[in-house]
Coordinates of C-alpha atoms in Angstrom, one line a residue:
M1209 CA 78.4 30.7 131.6
F1210 CA 80.1 33.2 129.5
L1211 CA 83.4 31.5 128.1
E1212 CA 80.6 28.0 127.7
F1213 CA 78.0 30.7 125.1
I1214 CA 82.4 31.9 123.4
S1215 CA 83.2 28.2 123.1
R1216 CA 80.2 26.4 121.6
Q1217 CA 78.0 28.0 119.2
Y1218 CA 78.9 31.4 118.3
R1219 CA 82.6 30.6 118.5
N1220 CA 83.9 31.1 115.6
Q1221 CA 81.8 34.3 115.1
F1222 CA 83.9 36.0 117.9
A1223 CA 87.1 34.5 117.0
A1224 CA 86.7 36.2 113.6
V1225 CA 85.7 39.3 114.8
V1226 CA 88.1 39.7 117.5
A1227 CA 91.2 39.3 114.2
A1228 CA 89.0 41.3 112.6
N1229 CA 89.1 44.3 115.1
L1230 CA 92.4 44.3 115.8
I1231 CA 93.0 47.1 113.3
A1232 CA 90.5 48.8 115.6
A1233 CA 92.4 48.6 118.6
G1234 CA 95.6 50.1 116.3
Y1235 CA 93.1 52.9 115.6
G1236 CA 91.9 53.6 119.2
I1237 CA 96.1 53.6 119.5
T1238 CA 96.5 56.6 117.3
V1239 CA 93.2 58.1 117.9
G1240 CA 94.3 58.3 122.4
W1241 CA 98.3 59.4 121.3
T1242 CA 97.6 62.7 120.4
A1243 CA 96.4 63.2 124.4
P1244 CA 99.8 61.9 126.0
I1245 CA 101.6 63.6 123.1
I1246 CA 99.9 66.7 122.2
P1247 CA 101.2 68.5 125.2
L1248 CA 104.5 67.0 125.4
L1249 CA 105.5 68.6 121.8
Q1250 CA 104.0 71.7 122.9
S1251 CA 106.2 71.4 126.1
P1252 CA 109.9 72.7 126.4
D1253 CA 110.5 68.9 126.6
S1254 CA 109.3 68.5 123.0
P1255 CA 111.6 65.5 121.3
L1256 CA 111.5 67.3 117.7
P1257 CA 114.7 69.0 116.8
A1258 CA 112.4 72.7 116.5
G1259 CA 111.3 72.9 119.8
P1260 CA 107.4 72.8 120.9
I1261 CA 105.1 72.5 118.8
S1262 CA 102.0 75.8 117.9
T1263 CA 98.2 75.1 119.2
A1264 CA 97.9 75.9 115.2
E1265 CA 99.9 72.7 115.0
A1266 CA 98.1 71.2 117.1
S1267 CA 94.8 71.2 116.0
W1268 CA 96.2 70.3 112.5
I1269 CA 97.5 66.7 114.5
G1270 CA 94.6 66.6 116.2
S1271 CA 92.3 66.8 112.9
V1272 CA 93.8 66.0 109.6
M1273 CA 92.9 62.0 110.7
G1274 CA 89.6 63.9 109.5
F1275 CA 90.4 64.0 105.7
G1276 CA 92.1 60.4 106.2
G1277 CA 89.0 59.0 107.1
V1278 CA 87.1 60.5 104.4
T1279 CA 89.7 58.9 101.7
G1280 CA 89.9 55.3 103.6
T1281 CA 85.9 54.5 103.5
L1282 CA 85.9 55.6 99.2
L1283 CA 88.6 53.5 98.8
I1284 CA 87.4 50.7 100.8
A1285 CA 83.9 50.7 99.0
P1286 CA 85.5 49.5 95.8
L1287 CA 88.4 47.1 97.3
H1288 CA 85.2 45.0 99.2
T1289 CA 83.2 45.4 96.4
Y1290 CA 85.1 43.9 93.6
F1291 CA 87.9 42.1 95.8
G1292 CA 85.6 40.4 98.9
K1293 CA 86.0 41.6 102.7
K1294 CA 88.5 39.8 103.7
V1295 CA 90.7 41.4 101.3
A1296 CA 89.5 44.7 102.2
L1297 CA 89.7 43.9 105.8
L1298 CA 94.0 42.7 105.2
S1299 CA 94.6 45.9 103.5
L1300 CA 93.8 48.3 106.5
A1301 CA 97.1 47.0 107.2
V1302 CA 99.6 48.5 105.0
P1303 CA 98.4 52.3 106.0
H1304 CA 98.5 51.0 110.2
I1305 CA 101.9 50.4 109.2
I1306 CA 103.4 52.9 107.3
L1307 CA 102.0 55.7 110.4
W1308 CA 104.0 54.3 112.5
T1309 CA 107.1 53.4 110.7
L1310 CA 106.4 57.5 109.6
L1311 CA 106.0 58.2 113.1
W1312 CA 109.5 55.9 113.8
L1313 CA 111.7 57.5 112.1
G1314 CA 110.2 61.3 111.4
D1315 CA 112.0 64.0 113.1
N1316 CA 109.4 67.4 112.2
V1317 CA 105.9 67.8 112.7
Y1318 CA 105.2 67.3 108.8
Y1319 CA 106.0 63.7 109.4
I1320 CA 103.2 63.6 111.8
Y1321 CA 100.5 64.7 110.1
A1322 CA 101.1 62.5 107.2
A1323 CA 100.8 59.7 109.9
R1324 CA 98.2 61.1 111.0
V1325 CA 96.4 61.4 107.6
L1326 CA 98.0 57.4 107.3
A1327 CA 95.5 56.7 110.6
G1328 CA 92.4 58.7 109.2
I1329 CA 92.5 56.3 106.3
T1330 CA 93.1 53.6 108.2
G1331 CA 89.8 54.7 110.9
G1332 CA 87.6 55.8 108.0
G1333 CA 88.6 52.1 106.5
M1334 CA 88.1 50.6 109.5
F1335 CA 84.3 51.9 110.5
A1336 CA 82.8 51.6 107.2
L1337 CA 83.9 48.0 106.3
V1338 CA 84.1 45.9 110.0
P1339 CA 80.3 47.0 110.6
L1340 CA 79.5 45.2 107.3
F1341 CA 81.9 41.9 108.2
V1342 CA 79.8 42.3 111.1
A1343 CA 76.5 42.0 109.7
D1344 CA 78.0 39.2 107.1
I1345 CA 79.1 36.3 109.5
A1346 CA 77.7 37.5 113.2
D1347 CA 74.2 35.4 113.8
R1348 CA 71.2 37.9 114.6
R1349 CA 70.7 37.5 118.0
I1350 CA 74.4 38.1 118.9
R1351 CA 74.9 41.2 116.2
G1352 CA 74.7 43.4 118.6
T1353 CA 77.7 41.5 120.8
L1354 CA 79.4 41.7 118.7
G1355 CA 79.3 44.8 116.7
S1356 CA 80.0 46.2 120.3
L1357 CA 83.5 44.7 120.4
T1358 CA 84.8 47.4 118.2
V1359 CA 84.3 50.2 119.7
L1360 CA 85.4 48.1 122.9
H1361 CA 89.3 47.6 120.6
I1362 CA 89.1 51.0 120.4
N1363 CA 88.9 51.6 123.9
F1364 CA 91.6 48.7 124.7
G1365 CA 93.5 50.8 122.1
L1366 CA 93.6 53.9 124.3
L1367 CA 94.2 52.5 127.6
A1368 CA 97.6 50.9 125.5
V1369 CA 98.5 54.4 124.4
Y1370 CA 96.9 56.2 127.2
T1371 CA 99.6 54.0 129.6
A1372 CA 102.5 53.7 127.0
G1373 CA 102.3 57.9 126.8
N1374 CA 102.9 57.9 130.1
Y1375 CA 106.3 55.5 130.3
L1376 CA 107.7 54.7 127.1
S1377 CA 109.5 57.3 125.1
Y1378 CA 108.3 58.9 122.3
Y1379 CA 110.1 57.6 119.6
T1380 CA 109.8 54.0 121.6
I1381 CA 105.8 54.0 121.2
P1382 CA 105.7 53.3 117.5
Q1383 CA 108.7 50.7 117.4
I1384 CA 106.9 48.8 120.2
M1385 CA 102.8 49.3 117.9
I1386 CA 103.8 48.8 114.5
C1387 CA 103.5 45.5 115.6
L1388 CA 99.6 45.0 115.8
P1389 CA 99.0 45.8 112.3
V1390 CA 101.0 43.2 111.5
A1391 CA 99.8 40.5 113.7
F1392 CA 96.2 41.7 112.1
A1393 CA 97.5 41.2 108.7
A1394 CA 98.1 37.5 110.1
F1395 CA 95.3 36.6 112.2
V1396 CA 92.9 38.1 109.1
S1397 CA 94.6 36.1 106.7
L1398 CA 93.5 32.7 108.2
L1399 CA 89.7 33.3 108.2
P1400 CA 87.1 32.5 104.9
D1401 CA 85.3 35.8 103.4
T1402 CA 82.0 35.9 104.2
P1403 CA 79.0 33.5 102.5
Y1404 CA 77.9 37.0 100.7
C1405 CA 81.2 37.9 99.1
L1406 CA 81.5 34.1 98.1
L1407 CA 78.7 33.5 96.5
R1408 CA 78.2 37.0 94.7
K1409 CA 81.4 35.4 93.4
G1410 CA 79.6 32.2 92.3
R1411 CA 81.9 30.1 94.8
L1412 CA 79.2 27.8 96.7
D1413 CA 80.7 25.5 97.9
D1414 CA 83.4 27.7 99.6
A1415 CA 80.0 30.0 100.5
E1416 CA 78.8 27.0 102.0
K1417 CA 81.8 25.8 104.1
S1418 CA 82.7 29.8 104.9
L1419 CA 78.9 29.8 106.6
M1420 CA 79.8 26.2 108.4
F1421 CA 82.7 27.3 109.9
Y1422 CA 80.9 31.2 111.0
R1423 CA 77.9 29.0 112.2
N1424 CA 80.3 26.1 113.7
V1425 CA 78.7 23.1 112.0
D1426 CA 80.2 19.9 111.1
P1427 CA 79.5 17.9 108.3
E1428 CA 77.7 15.2 110.8
D1429 CA 75.2 17.9 111.4
L1430 CA 74.2 17.9 108.1
A1431 CA 74.0 14.5 107.4
S1432 CA 72.3 13.6 110.5
G1433 CA 69.6 15.7 109.7
A1434 CA 70.2 18.0 113.4
P1435 CA 67.8 20.6 113.8
K1436 CA 71.7 22.4 113.9
G1437 CA 71.7 20.9 110.5
L1438 CA 68.5 21.8 109.3
A1439 CA 68.2 25.5 110.8
F1440 CA 72.3 25.8 108.8
V1441 CA 70.3 24.6 105.1
E1442 CA 67.6 27.2 105.5
E1443 CA 69.8 29.9 106.1
F1444 CA 72.4 28.6 103.3
E1445 CA 69.4 28.7 101.3
N1446 CA 67.6 31.8 102.1
W1447 CA 71.7 34.0 101.9
K1448 CA 71.6 32.3 97.6
V1449 CA 68.6 33.3 97.4
F1450 CA 69.3 36.9 98.5
V1451 CA 72.8 37.4 96.8
R1452 CA 70.7 35.8 93.3
A1453 CA 67.5 38.4 94.0
E1454 CA 71.0 41.6 94.2
D1455 CA 71.9 40.4 91.0
D1456 CA 68.9 40.4 89.6
K1457 CA 68.4 44.2 91.0
E1458 CA 68.7 47.1 88.5
K1459 CA 71.8 49.0 89.3
L1460 CA 71.4 51.2 92.0
S1461 CA 70.4 54.4 90.8
L1462 CA 69.4 58.3 92.3
A1463 CA 65.8 57.2 92.2
D1464 CA 66.8 54.0 95.3
F1465 CA 68.0 56.8 97.4
A1466 CA 64.2 59.0 97.4
T1467 CA 62.2 55.9 98.8
P1468 CA 60.9 56.9 102.1
A1469 CA 62.1 54.0 104.1
A1470 CA 65.8 55.4 102.4
I1471 CA 65.3 58.4 103.0
R1472 CA 64.3 58.0 107.3
G1473 CA 67.5 55.2 106.9
M1474 CA 69.9 58.0 105.5
S1475 CA 68.6 60.5 107.3
I1476 CA 68.4 57.9 110.8
G1477 CA 72.2 57.4 109.9
I1478 CA 73.2 60.9 109.1
F1479 CA 72.1 61.8 112.7
L1480 CA 73.8 58.7 114.9
M1481 CA 77.3 59.6 113.4
A1482 CA 77.1 63.1 114.3
M1483 CA 75.7 62.7 117.3
N1484 CA 78.4 59.8 117.6
I1485 CA 81.3 63.0 117.2
Y1486 CA 78.8 66.1 118.4
T1487 CA 78.0 64.8 121.9
G1488 CA 82.2 65.6 122.8
L1489 CA 83.9 61.7 123.2
F1490 CA 85.6 62.2 119.7
A1491 CA 87.2 65.4 121.2
I1492 CA 88.0 64.0 124.5
V1493 CA 89.9 61.1 124.1
T1494 CA 91.5 63.0 121.5
Y1495 CA 93.0 66.0 124.1
A1496 CA 92.1 64.5 127.2
G1497 CA 95.9 65.8 128.1
N1498 CA 94.6 69.7 127.5
I1499 CA 91.2 69.0 129.3
L1500 CA 92.4 67.9 132.6
I1501 CA 94.8 71.0 132.3
A1502 CA 92.1 73.4 131.7
S1503 CA 89.4 71.5 133.9
G1504 CA 91.7 73.2 137.5
T1505 CA 92.3 69.2 138.9
S1506 CA 94.5 68.6 140.8
I1507 CA 94.8 65.4 140.2
D1508 CA 98.7 64.5 137.8
P1509 CA 96.6 64.8 133.8
K1510 CA 99.4 61.3 133.5
H1511 CA 97.1 59.2 136.1
A1512 CA 93.9 60.5 135.5
M1513 CA 94.5 59.5 131.7
S1514 CA 95.3 55.8 132.9
A1515 CA 91.8 56.2 134.8
L1516 CA 90.0 57.0 132.2
A1517 CA 90.6 54.5 129.7
I1518 CA 90.5 52.0 132.5
V1519 CA 86.5 53.4 132.6
I1520 CA 86.1 53.4 129.4
I1521 CA 87.2 49.8 128.8
L1522 CA 84.6 49.0 131.7
G1523 CA 81.4 50.9 130.5
N1524 CA 82.4 48.6 127.2
L1525 CA 82.4 45.3 128.7
T1526 CA 78.7 46.3 130.7
S1527 CA 77.8 47.6 127.6
F1528 CA 79.0 43.9 126.1
A1529 CA 77.4 42.5 128.5
I1530 CA 73.7 43.9 128.5
I1531 CA 73.9 45.3 124.9
D1532 CA 71.4 42.4 123.5
K1533 CA 69.4 42.8 126.4
A1534 CA 66.8 45.6 125.6
G1535 CA 66.6 47.8 123.0
R1536 CA 69.0 49.9 121.4
K1537 CA 67.0 53.2 121.7
V1538 CA 66.8 52.1 125.5
F1539 CA 70.6 52.2 125.7
L1540 CA 71.4 55.3 123.6
I1541 CA 68.7 57.4 125.9
I1542 CA 70.3 56.2 128.6
S1543 CA 73.7 57.2 126.9
N1544 CA 72.2 60.8 126.7
A1545 CA 71.2 61.3 129.6
S1546 CA 73.9 60.7 131.0
M1547 CA 76.7 62.4 129.4
G1548 CA 75.0 65.4 129.4
T1549 CA 74.3 64.9 133.0
F1550 CA 78.0 65.1 133.6
H1551 CA 78.8 67.2 130.3
A1552 CA 76.8 70.0 132.5
I1553 CA 78.1 69.2 135.8
L1554 CA 81.5 69.2 134.4
G1555 CA 80.9 73.2 133.5
I1556 CA 79.5 74.8 136.0
H1557 CA 82.7 73.9 137.5
A1558 CA 84.8 75.1 135.5
Y1559 CA 82.6 78.3 135.1
L1560 CA 83.1 78.3 138.4
F1561 CA 86.9 77.4 139.0
E1562 CA 88.0 80.4 136.5
A1563 CA 86.2 82.6 138.5
D1564 CA 87.6 81.6 142.0
P1565 CA 90.2 79.2 141.1
D1566 CA 90.9 77.6 144.8
I1567 CA 87.2 76.9 144.8
G1568 CA 87.4 73.1 145.5
F1569 CA 86.3 70.3 144.9
A1570 CA 89.9 69.6 142.2
W1571 CA 88.6 65.8 141.8
L1572 CA 85.3 66.5 140.9
P1573 CA 86.5 67.2 137.2
V1574 CA 88.0 64.0 136.9
V1575 CA 85.2 62.3 138.0
C1576 CA 82.7 64.1 135.2
L1577 CA 85.1 62.9 132.1
A1578 CA 85.1 58.8 133.5
G1579 CA 81.0 59.9 133.9
T1580 CA 81.1 60.9 130.6
I1581 CA 83.2 58.1 128.6
F1582 CA 81.2 54.8 130.5
S1583 CA 78.0 57.0 130.1
A1584 CA 79.1 57.1 126.5
T1585 CA 80.2 53.3 126.0
L1586 CA 76.7 52.4 127.3
G1587 CA 75.4 53.5 123.7
V1588 CA 76.9 56.9 121.8
T1589 CA 80.1 55.3 120.7
N1590 CA 78.7 51.9 119.5
I1591 CA 75.2 51.4 119.1
P1592 CA 75.2 53.6 116.0
Y1593 CA 78.3 51.5 114.2
F1594 CA 76.2 48.5 114.2
V1595 CA 72.8 50.0 113.6
L1596 CA 73.5 50.9 110.7
P1597 CA 73.5 48.3 108.7
E1598 CA 70.5 47.4 110.4
I1599 CA 68.4 50.7 110.1
L1600 CA 68.7 50.8 106.0
P1601 CA 67.6 49.7 103.2
A1602 CA 69.4 46.0 102.0
K1603 CA 69.7 47.8 98.5
I1604 CA 71.4 50.8 99.7
R1605 CA 72.9 49.1 102.5
S1606 CA 76.6 49.4 101.3
I1607 CA 76.6 52.6 99.3
G1608 CA 74.5 54.6 102.2
C1609 CA 77.1 53.1 105.2
T1610 CA 80.4 54.7 103.0
I1611 CA 78.3 58.1 102.9
C1612 CA 77.2 58.4 106.3
F1613 CA 80.8 57.3 107.8
V1614 CA 82.6 59.8 105.2
L1615 CA 80.3 62.5 106.6
M1616 CA 81.8 61.5 110.4
S1617 CA 85.2 61.8 109.4
S1618 CA 84.0 65.3 107.9
M1619 CA 82.4 66.4 111.1
A1620 CA 85.2 64.4 113.1
F1621 CA 88.0 66.7 111.6
V1622 CA 85.9 70.1 112.0
L1623 CA 85.2 68.7 116.2
T1624 CA 88.8 68.5 116.1
K1625 CA 90.2 71.3 114.4
T1626 CA 88.6 73.4 116.3
F1627 CA 88.0 72.4 119.2
P1628 CA 91.4 73.6 120.6
M1629 CA 90.8 77.3 119.5
V1630 CA 87.0 77.0 121.4
L1631 CA 89.3 75.9 124.4
E1632 CA 90.9 78.9 124.5
Q1633 CA 88.6 81.7 123.5
F1634 CA 85.0 79.9 125.4
K1635 CA 87.2 78.1 128.0
L1636 CA 86.4 75.1 128.7
Y1637 CA 82.7 75.3 130.0
G1638 CA 81.7 76.6 126.6
A1639 CA 82.9 73.7 125.0
V1640 CA 81.5 71.0 126.8
G1641 CA 77.9 73.7 127.4
V1642 CA 77.0 72.7 123.7
F1643 CA 77.9 69.1 124.2
S1644 CA 75.5 68.4 126.7
T1645 CA 73.0 70.3 124.4
V1646 CA 73.5 67.7 122.1
C1647 CA 73.3 65.0 123.9
A1648 CA 69.3 66.8 125.4
T1649 CA 68.9 67.3 121.7
S1650 CA 69.4 63.2 120.3
I1651 CA 67.1 62.1 123.3
V1652 CA 64.1 64.2 122.2
I1653 CA 65.3 62.7 118.1
I1654 CA 65.8 59.4 119.6
I1655 CA 62.6 59.1 121.1
F1656 CA 60.5 60.4 118.8
W1657 CA 61.8 59.3 115.4
M1658 CA 64.1 56.3 115.4
P1659 CA 62.4 52.8 115.1
E1660 CA 64.4 49.9 116.9
T1661 CA 65.7 47.3 115.2
K1662 CA 67.0 45.0 117.6
G1663 CA 66.9 41.5 116.4
K1664 CA 66.2 42.9 113.0
N1665 CA 67.3 39.0 110.2
L1666 CA 68.4 41.7 107.5
I1667 CA 68.1 38.8 104.9
V1668 CA 64.8 38.3 105.3
E1669 CA 62.0 40.9 106.6
E1670 CA 58.2 40.6 108.3
K1671 CA 55.7 42.4 105.7
D1672 CA 52.0 42.5 106.0
G1673 CA 52.3 39.1 107.7
K1674 CA 54.9 37.6 105.1
T1675 CA 58.2 36.6 104.9
V1676 CA 59.8 38.0 102.3
L1677 CA 63.6 39.2 101.4
A1678 CA 65.2 42.3 102.3
G1679 CA 65.0 45.0 100.3
K1680 CA 62.3 42.9 98.2
G1681 CA 58.4 44.2 97.2
K1682 CA 56.9 47.4 97.8
V1683 CA 59.2 49.5 100.4

């Protein structure tokens, strides 16, 4: 049934989003690379000629991606604005190829720092661009499902590097992983640019062909007057009117960010980015090896990390299958509630283990981490990325996404830079106690403040019982 669903109406949309998200898989590899590699670099078996790295150097390796994330987010906005989303997507392959080359050839920690900054550039650009690409090409009935593919690909990358880090040498990993951005560039080059970008350039025929490709519409459907063809004509007309209205609008100004809809949308967007980072999953996947060591588990961290990566994939597949069945808020509440519970249990175990290392239940930390990861994949790690374009008014959607992702990269830097020191000073129970508190606070905010956006049309919307262009009329 599912394969039939993909093979017909939405086949080309799925294929395009999978191709675009190959870079997300590459980013997931760079995020998870630190989990098996940092403990190796800190050990006497460090592959670096200078020997083991310090805790401070480890924290820089884990955190400088945040600098790159800010840079990548800021660079990608003018690229997709002036050259289109296809060119912008292709540009993400460049820093990714360079970073694996640096890790392949580098023999000191400074090469690693540079590679991590480039990884952040790729990630920042990817997070800012791919949700907009999905919003441009996706049918609103499956936009949530397609949006979930980004995090699913990131976590396939985590699984790949968690496994590879256990069995491949330090210098072998980049030799293999460099193939991924090359494949990404090859597949994306075969895609048409989005209808929106082509219409903005005045290329009406190409825009129509692009939308026909993404809606899997044949010329015969248009000529025969079939319902599928009529629906396509209506949608394409909406796109043309929407783009003309966008072009006729006054230039973006600070006043556009002062409307009630813009203030609410930006506030919720910033909250979603903060929730994504400070509920703790980013720290867990970055420092999984160190966390498992600190947790007191008797399970080999190498095997545990591979198991955790598999749990991530299972959670994403679950989310992928059900994300468009219910509202965004429902999954965010379930995700935060279960994450907070597992964080609390892990914190209690870590506190008791600190007092008595023979307390037993050495399997519990792995179960808690697995539960936290599975819970996060049900909402916290994926919903913010495709809700952000849905929550922002049309006029500020692009720049608003950029601002939110810049802030998210900055938050990720703060978290990953401080986490190793927090782990040393306040122990694991202190760190996960903060994460659990953030989860509880997020639930309250979601219930009382965040609107539901499931099925929202990004081109037209309902106002006062009438259908109008998104972003037009009185806000």
